[in-house]
XYZ file of C-alpha atoms in Angstrom:
484
model
C -5.816 16.646 71.189
C -5.993 16.823 74.786
C -5.731 20.204 77.037
C -4.843 18.109 79.627
C -1.797 15.547 80.124
C -3.195 11.842 79.404
C -3.539 9.741 82.159
C -1.520 7.339 80.680
C 1.146 10.643 79.648
C 1.318 13.000 77.079
C 1.542 11.103 73.558
C 3.317 12.429 70.535
C 3.347 16.212 72.181
C -0.741 16.131 71.743
C -0.987 17.765 74.985
C -2.241 21.742 74.312
C -1.872 24.522 76.877
C -3.818 24.841 79.759
C -5.868 28.089 78.864
C -6.692 26.155 75.311
C -10.240 24.703 75.339
C -10.890 21.573 73.795
C -13.011 21.519 70.365
C -17.034 20.684 70.701
C -18.016 17.552 69.555
C -19.672 16.981 65.731
C -22.914 15.678 67.724
C -23.628 16.661 71.439
C -26.610 14.064 71.602
C -24.019 11.155 70.156
C -22.840 8.434 72.647
C -19.411 6.906 71.610
C -19.528 3.254 71.971
C -16.047 2.932 73.675
C -17.183 5.012 76.383
C -20.657 4.726 77.458
C -22.249 0.909 78.638
C -23.069 -1.818 76.082
C -26.557 -1.174 75.979
C -26.492 2.369 76.234
C -28.965 3.797 73.713
C -31.154 6.998 73.245
C -34.859 6.372 72.372
C -37.360 8.989 71.359
C -33.959 11.452 72.178
C -34.017 9.961 76.465
C -30.739 7.794 77.063
C -31.718 3.958 78.524
C -29.375 1.705 79.962
C -30.356 -1.889 80.122
C -33.610 -1.099 78.139
C -34.402 1.422 81.067
C -35.508 5.051 80.541
C -33.007 7.277 82.585
C -35.997 9.189 83.900
C -37.444 6.244 85.212
C -34.451 5.325 87.176
C -33.812 8.695 88.721
C -37.484 9.031 89.364
C -37.247 5.011 91.209
C -34.074 5.736 93.252
C -33.256 9.327 93.061
C -30.126 11.040 92.261
C -27.116 10.924 92.147
C -27.208 6.890 91.628
C -24.849 4.902 89.798
C -26.276 2.497 87.180
C -24.412 -0.337 86.522
C -25.173 -2.581 83.464
C -24.812 -6.150 84.518
C -24.265 -7.346 80.925
C -22.032 -5.282 80.050
C -20.027 -6.444 83.367
C -20.479 -9.859 82.811
C -19.560 -9.324 79.035
C -16.205 -7.868 80.072
C -15.900 -11.016 82.581
C -15.641 -12.893 79.760
C -14.038 -11.216 77.220
C -10.786 -11.583 79.685
C -11.455 -15.208 79.980
C -11.874 -15.787 76.480
C -9.249 -13.837 75.560
C -6.701 -15.446 78.144
C -7.917 -18.603 77.613
C -6.830 -22.178 80.139
C -3.552 -21.183 80.100
C -3.924 -18.090 82.195
C -6.408 -17.192 85.451
C -7.861 -14.066 85.856
C -8.753 -12.621 89.159
C -11.056 -9.520 88.967
C -9.589 -6.606 91.306
C -12.056 -5.718 94.204
C -10.800 -2.551 95.024
C -12.198 -0.959 91.448
C -15.666 -1.871 92.976
C -16.714 -4.714 95.022
C -20.174 -5.627 96.710
C -21.569 -8.751 97.019
C -23.449 -8.552 93.904
C -21.047 -8.371 91.516
C -18.610 -10.859 93.363
C -20.981 -13.311 92.741
C -21.327 -12.152 89.056
C -17.456 -12.764 89.368
C -17.643 -16.041 90.538
C -20.264 -17.305 87.885
C -18.249 -15.846 84.977
C -15.536 -18.260 86.240
C -12.726 -15.870 87.709
C -11.176 -15.304 90.916
C -11.533 -12.425 92.960
C -8.245 -10.274 93.805
C -8.907 -8.457 97.417
C -6.646 -6.050 99.300
C -7.825 -5.793 102.810
C -9.461 -7.693 105.472
C -13.133 -5.825 104.487
C -12.965 -7.110 100.675
C -12.036 -10.292 102.080
C -15.220 -10.483 103.883
C -17.170 -9.296 101.213
C -16.231 -11.927 98.686
C -16.857 -14.448 101.595
C -20.338 -13.445 102.248
C -20.751 -13.234 98.516
C -20.033 -17.134 97.933
C -16.695 -16.679 96.466
C -14.807 -20.163 96.644
C -11.818 -19.146 99.420
C -9.279 -20.969 96.867
C -9.829 -18.664 94.463
C -9.256 -15.464 96.668
C -5.757 -13.901 96.545
C -5.364 -11.366 99.413
C -3.244 -8.014 98.598
C -2.219 -5.195 100.493
C 1.366 -3.435 101.814
C 0.543 -3.404 105.057
C -1.795 -6.693 106.101
C -2.852 -6.272 109.182
C -1.996 -9.816 111.433
C -6.044 -9.918 112.042
C -6.574 -10.281 107.812
C -3.812 -12.877 107.864
C -5.637 -14.755 110.299
C -8.630 -14.527 108.273
C -7.074 -15.416 105.542
C -5.285 -18.355 106.860
C -8.545 -19.703 108.748
C -10.567 -19.053 105.438
C -8.032 -21.092 103.095
C -7.569 -18.219 100.738
C -5.699 -19.233 97.614
C -2.934 -17.012 97.401
C -1.541 -14.356 99.191
C 0.975 -11.640 98.031
C 3.887 -10.759 100.539
C 4.844 -7.433 100.081
C 7.678 -7.101 103.352
C 10.285 -9.137 105.313
C 8.023 -8.485 108.280
C 4.499 -10.089 106.561
C 6.790 -12.880 105.522
C 7.748 -13.414 109.206
C 4.032 -12.603 110.538
C 2.673 -14.948 107.922
C 4.845 -17.937 109.017
C 4.025 -17.436 112.398
C 0.422 -17.184 112.285
C 0.334 -20.004 110.299
C 2.641 -22.247 112.763
C 0.390 -21.197 115.605
C -2.401 -22.398 113.813
C -1.094 -25.707 113.512
C 0.097 -26.071 116.640
C -3.406 -24.760 118.068
C -4.213 -27.958 115.855
C -1.932 -30.159 117.362
C -3.099 -29.596 120.678
C 0.903 -27.996 121.314
C 2.665 -31.175 121.138
C 5.781 -31.448 120.193
C 6.479 -31.730 116.401
C 3.713 -29.028 116.266
C 5.470 -27.322 113.156
C 7.650 -24.806 113.880
C 10.301 -27.841 113.323
C 8.386 -29.678 111.030
C 9.661 -29.811 107.102
C 7.696 -29.108 104.127
C 6.665 -32.377 103.326
C 5.569 -32.933 106.927
C 3.443 -29.670 106.899
C 1.874 -31.174 103.613
C 1.209 -28.699 100.897
C -2.866 -28.102 101.241
C -2.122 -26.547 104.481
C 0.232 -23.886 103.842
C -0.935 -20.757 102.623
C 0.168 -20.268 98.318
C 2.445 -17.545 98.467
C 3.638 -14.721 95.635
C 5.964 -12.291 96.137
C 5.634 -9.010 95.249
C 8.604 -7.592 93.264
C 9.174 -4.018 91.909
C 10.662 -4.239 88.596
C 11.870 -0.539 88.085
C 9.445 -0.413 85.384
C 6.893 2.024 85.178
C 4.189 2.395 83.045
C 2.670 5.471 80.997
C 0.305 6.657 83.559
C -0.645 9.665 85.947
C 2.199 9.295 88.491
C 0.098 9.110 91.766
C -1.215 5.470 90.337
C 1.847 4.276 89.134
C 3.217 1.551 91.107
C 6.376 0.160 89.784
C 9.024 2.244 90.181
C 11.638 1.833 92.843
C 10.659 4.874 95.191
C 6.952 3.674 96.391
C 5.675 1.587 99.086
C 4.942 -1.805 97.348
C 6.871 -4.893 97.349
C 10.783 -6.064 97.304
C 13.276 -3.913 94.846
C 14.822 -6.224 92.509
C 17.175 -3.435 92.019
C 18.452 -3.366 95.770
C 18.428 -7.603 95.720
C 15.134 -7.777 98.198
C 13.478 -9.551 96.001
C 16.017 -12.382 95.834
C 16.116 -12.425 99.658
C 12.142 -12.623 100.098
C 12.124 -15.687 97.841
C 14.960 -16.998 100.327
C 12.994 -16.372 102.928
C 9.784 -17.920 102.164
C 11.478 -20.797 100.835
C 13.071 -21.202 104.187
C 9.740 -21.448 106.031
C 8.891 -24.461 106.384
C 4.951 -23.334 106.714
C 4.989 -21.252 103.268
C 4.724 -22.687 99.860
C 6.250 -20.638 97.417
C 3.404 -20.456 94.547
C 5.381 -17.584 92.219
C 5.860 -14.130 91.796
C 3.602 -10.812 91.602
C 4.187 -7.890 89.718
C 2.130 -4.691 88.991
C 3.681 -1.599 87.007
C 0.639 1.050 87.101
C -2.293 1.670 85.767
C -4.141 2.717 82.895
C -2.090 1.211 80.593
C -2.624 1.005 76.686
C -0.510 -1.551 75.086
C 1.851 -3.937 76.796
C 5.165 -2.335 76.110
C 5.686 -2.390 79.967
C 4.827 -5.842 80.702
C 7.729 -6.672 77.957
C 10.326 -5.322 80.079
C 8.567 -6.317 84.032
C 8.226 -9.921 82.920
C 11.570 -9.524 81.321
C 13.067 -8.534 84.805
C 11.026 -10.865 86.624
C 11.915 -14.090 85.019
C 15.271 -13.405 85.303
C 14.686 -13.762 88.757
C 12.994 -16.839 88.456
C 16.060 -18.184 86.720
C 17.729 -17.056 89.437
C 15.419 -19.034 91.516
C 16.281 -22.382 89.905
C 19.939 -21.850 89.639
C 20.036 -20.801 93.848
C 16.895 -23.159 94.986
C 16.374 -26.005 92.127
C 12.953 -24.491 92.134
C 10.917 -23.726 89.228
C 8.453 -21.157 89.643
C 4.292 -22.168 89.193
C 2.916 -18.899 88.738
C 3.563 -15.663 87.527
C 1.266 -12.974 87.919
C 1.315 -9.582 86.229
C -1.281 -7.812 88.103
C -3.559 -5.429 85.943
C -3.664 -1.865 85.213
C -5.401 -2.238 81.892
C -6.853 1.026 80.546
C -10.402 2.120 79.585
C -11.915 4.897 77.471
C -13.213 8.048 79.574
C -12.897 10.298 76.388
C -12.975 10.422 72.753
C -9.225 10.447 72.345
C -8.095 7.813 74.642
C -7.267 4.678 72.837
C -7.228 1.694 74.598
C -5.936 -1.929 72.938
C -8.403 -4.634 72.507
C -8.024 -7.048 75.118
C -7.868 -10.056 72.825
C -4.448 -7.865 71.374
C -3.394 -7.155 75.075
C -3.683 -11.178 75.856
C -1.879 -12.111 72.815
C 0.953 -9.818 73.432
C 1.316 -10.822 76.960
C 1.023 -14.821 76.398
C 3.764 -13.950 73.667
C 5.826 -12.339 75.876
C 5.742 -14.653 78.528
C 6.625 -17.217 76.323
C 9.412 -15.684 74.696
C 11.076 -14.998 78.090
C 10.790 -18.117 79.643
C 12.101 -19.805 75.934
C 14.928 -17.921 76.240
C 15.561 -18.421 79.833
C 15.430 -22.021 79.672
C 12.146 -22.199 82.248
C 9.363 -23.844 81.864
C 5.948 -21.772 81.153
C 4.482 -20.940 83.848
C 0.616 -19.758 84.774
C 0.229 -16.372 83.800
C -2.279 -14.623 85.913
C -3.814 -11.066 85.564
C -5.925 -8.824 87.697
C -7.847 -6.502 85.913
C -10.403 -4.055 87.561
C -10.985 -0.791 85.875
C -11.108 -2.737 82.581
C -13.957 -4.838 83.831
C -16.043 -2.731 86.193
C -15.272 0.483 84.903
C -17.178 0.879 81.303
C -20.567 -0.618 82.400
C -21.300 2.413 84.888
C -22.742 5.537 84.422
C -23.714 8.358 87.030
C -26.475 9.763 86.835
C -27.341 13.642 88.459
C -29.913 16.222 88.308
C -28.703 19.625 87.336
C -29.409 22.475 90.178
C -27.640 25.682 89.016
C -26.043 26.899 86.335
C -23.693 29.938 86.011
C -22.340 31.672 82.706
C -18.797 33.368 83.832
C -17.785 35.931 81.649
C -18.539 34.128 78.482
C -15.195 31.737 79.414
C -17.591 28.804 80.562
C -20.823 27.847 81.817
C -20.666 26.370 85.790
C -23.328 23.448 85.824
C -23.649 22.180 89.573
C -25.507 18.849 90.309
C -26.597 16.692 93.094
C -23.688 15.194 94.016
C -19.832 15.900 93.455
C -16.479 14.814 95.085
C -18.095 12.632 97.559
C -18.841 10.000 94.622
C -16.098 10.835 92.193
C -12.915 11.987 94.173
C -10.521 11.058 90.556
C -11.511 14.510 88.883
C -9.891 16.194 91.913
C -7.258 13.653 93.437
C -5.549 12.564 89.968
C -6.655 15.230 87.358
C -9.192 12.182 85.820
C -11.131 13.332 82.754
C -14.388 12.201 81.890
C -17.146 12.443 79.352
C -21.245 13.744 80.156
C -23.992 14.101 78.101
C -27.582 15.823 78.614
C -29.187 12.554 79.499
C -32.988 13.271 79.839
C -33.752 14.668 76.245
C -31.941 15.533 73.299
C -30.914 19.277 71.921
C -30.395 20.751 68.748
C -29.211 23.941 70.867
C -25.861 25.230 70.306
C -22.827 23.429 72.075
C -21.237 25.561 75.067
C -17.770 24.940 77.161
C -19.044 23.740 80.625
C -17.571 22.711 83.634
C -19.588 20.225 85.203
C -19.113 20.720 89.440
C -20.643 19.683 92.671
C -22.601 20.495 95.576
C -19.347 20.546 98.036
C -18.041 23.501 99.682
C -14.641 22.724 97.848
C -13.123 24.816 95.367
C -11.972 21.217 93.667
C -15.214 19.953 93.846
C -15.359 18.910 90.001
C -16.622 16.589 88.424
C -16.105 17.045 84.807
C -13.038 20.075 84.148
C -13.898 20.326 80.660
C -17.454 19.411 78.589
C -19.729 20.619 76.054
C -23.003 20.824 77.239
C -26.255 22.394 75.346
C -27.226 25.880 75.518
C -30.573 25.163 76.906
C -29.478 22.734 79.428
C -31.568 23.464 82.764
C -32.506 23.353 86.148
C -34.086 19.686 86.386
C -32.261 17.641 83.606
C -30.498 14.498 83.857
C -26.843 14.619 83.215
C -24.920 11.317 83.033
C -21.522 10.939 83.534
C -19.892 7.815 81.431
C -17.402 5.107 82.904
C -17.565 5.713 86.717
C -17.705 2.048 87.630
C -14.090 1.796 88.945
C -12.855 3.762 91.953
C -15.708 5.920 92.245
C -18.322 4.448 94.787
C -15.262 2.431 96.343
C -13.526 5.694 97.137
C -17.102 7.624 97.877
C -16.617 9.712 101.037
C -19.043 11.346 103.351
C -17.769 14.858 102.634
C -19.969 17.506 104.886
C -22.002 14.701 105.458
C -23.515 13.865 102.218
C -25.172 10.317 101.996
C -23.317 8.151 99.176
C -25.637 7.359 96.448
C -27.015 3.795 95.860
C -25.637 1.439 93.029
C -28.155 0.174 90.766
C -28.254 -2.658 88.359
C -30.046 -2.805 85.136
C -30.560 -5.654 82.897
C -33.345 -6.473 80.063
C -35.484 -3.614 81.220
C -35.384 -4.823 85.241
C -33.327 -3.083 87.998
C -32.380 -3.782 91.555
C -30.555 -2.354 93.824
C -26.896 -3.219 94.666
C -25.889 -1.110 97.216
C -29.126 1.054 99.006
C -28.588 5.231 99.315
C -27.391 6.287 102.898
C -29.563 8.465 104.827
C -28.836 10.898 107.423
C -30.069 8.470 110.102
C -26.954 6.259 108.822
C -24.602 8.852 109.539
C -26.342 9.819 112.855
C -25.856 6.083 113.840
C -22.008 6.346 113.819
C -22.198 9.508 115.959
C -22.100 8.149 119.599
C -22.701 11.819 120.737
């Protein structure tokens, strides 16, 4: 039973009244294998990750710190690659967590990279990712971002508005004109054949299908009343395809759909694929063109608390491939290459955030407020989405009874909550280390300097060795931006 609405929606009326506390776990020291990183163990009572004692990690790198299990991250890349096979492509959604180190891992494991800003694009290029294996997303790409993407030769651009189609076509035509010295026949009047497929940006049209996955409203992205994509119901998606096909400098690669986040089954994908492939049928009938690619986005869910039950990725992959095959067969379409874009499902489970306990306050016997040395500046998701997390005493085991607790941060904000409802041992003390599980996605990516708190480091661990991927910020870093 859940005390608050599940991130993927209430299921079978299993939501308790807000004032009803959750039940304590059977064992405070246990590490749920579906929630914690794959290398997480207790050795002599102490949490270890990648074979390293968290006390040693805290001593070397300080707290708070995000500790990333490299083998867990790489393993999940391989899981997706093997599950979908050669008939599909997997692109890591860098918005979940983006730095040069992890994007190198992604490329080494054979995945592409999905970026949604010029900043993420620069990180991917600096990491040595093959530009042909990069997809540029974004609902309002700046002209400079489009210019950089076209100049770098990114593999795909996902267009999101009529203005963007015109902007991308103009930028590409201008580059061609300059390349030809501004001579007549420079590209604006050239046919698609004269352009040559290799020089035209390959475009995916983002389609809003009217399908809403069972997710928290703030992260649902496929109902019509939202900022992303071209609506199917209004006919905007059909018109977007017409405009891409009419632009000699653009190459229609296929269609893109993203129905939400923290999705636990394939039911929503089934309906979305059906509607997108109905558009593909109309494209064939109207233009004589079959789409070569179908990108169903990401949103694959992970477990944050014991009640979460995401499907195995092999089951999800098999289901998605069967859905697309069946829908294509029914529509009389050739099977396009399927693409998926996992972010959270790769980056999320393999990272923990390590905190040191600062103060403990018992509030009228209701709960204990456990304040740690981080907070909403390194994890805004609880305050922003009402996200749920699992935490545990990490620096030792305890046989003390469980106490209903709220793990809170050190910021000057009532909503500065890291874990809303947790059970921690009654003998928890100042100086203990507490670990929060599954913080690899959208925690460091959405971190801020609220209250001028420097952002924490990200440290990779593997086979008993550790190294910094992103160093800890310092007050000097913050002051360097203040021109005074």
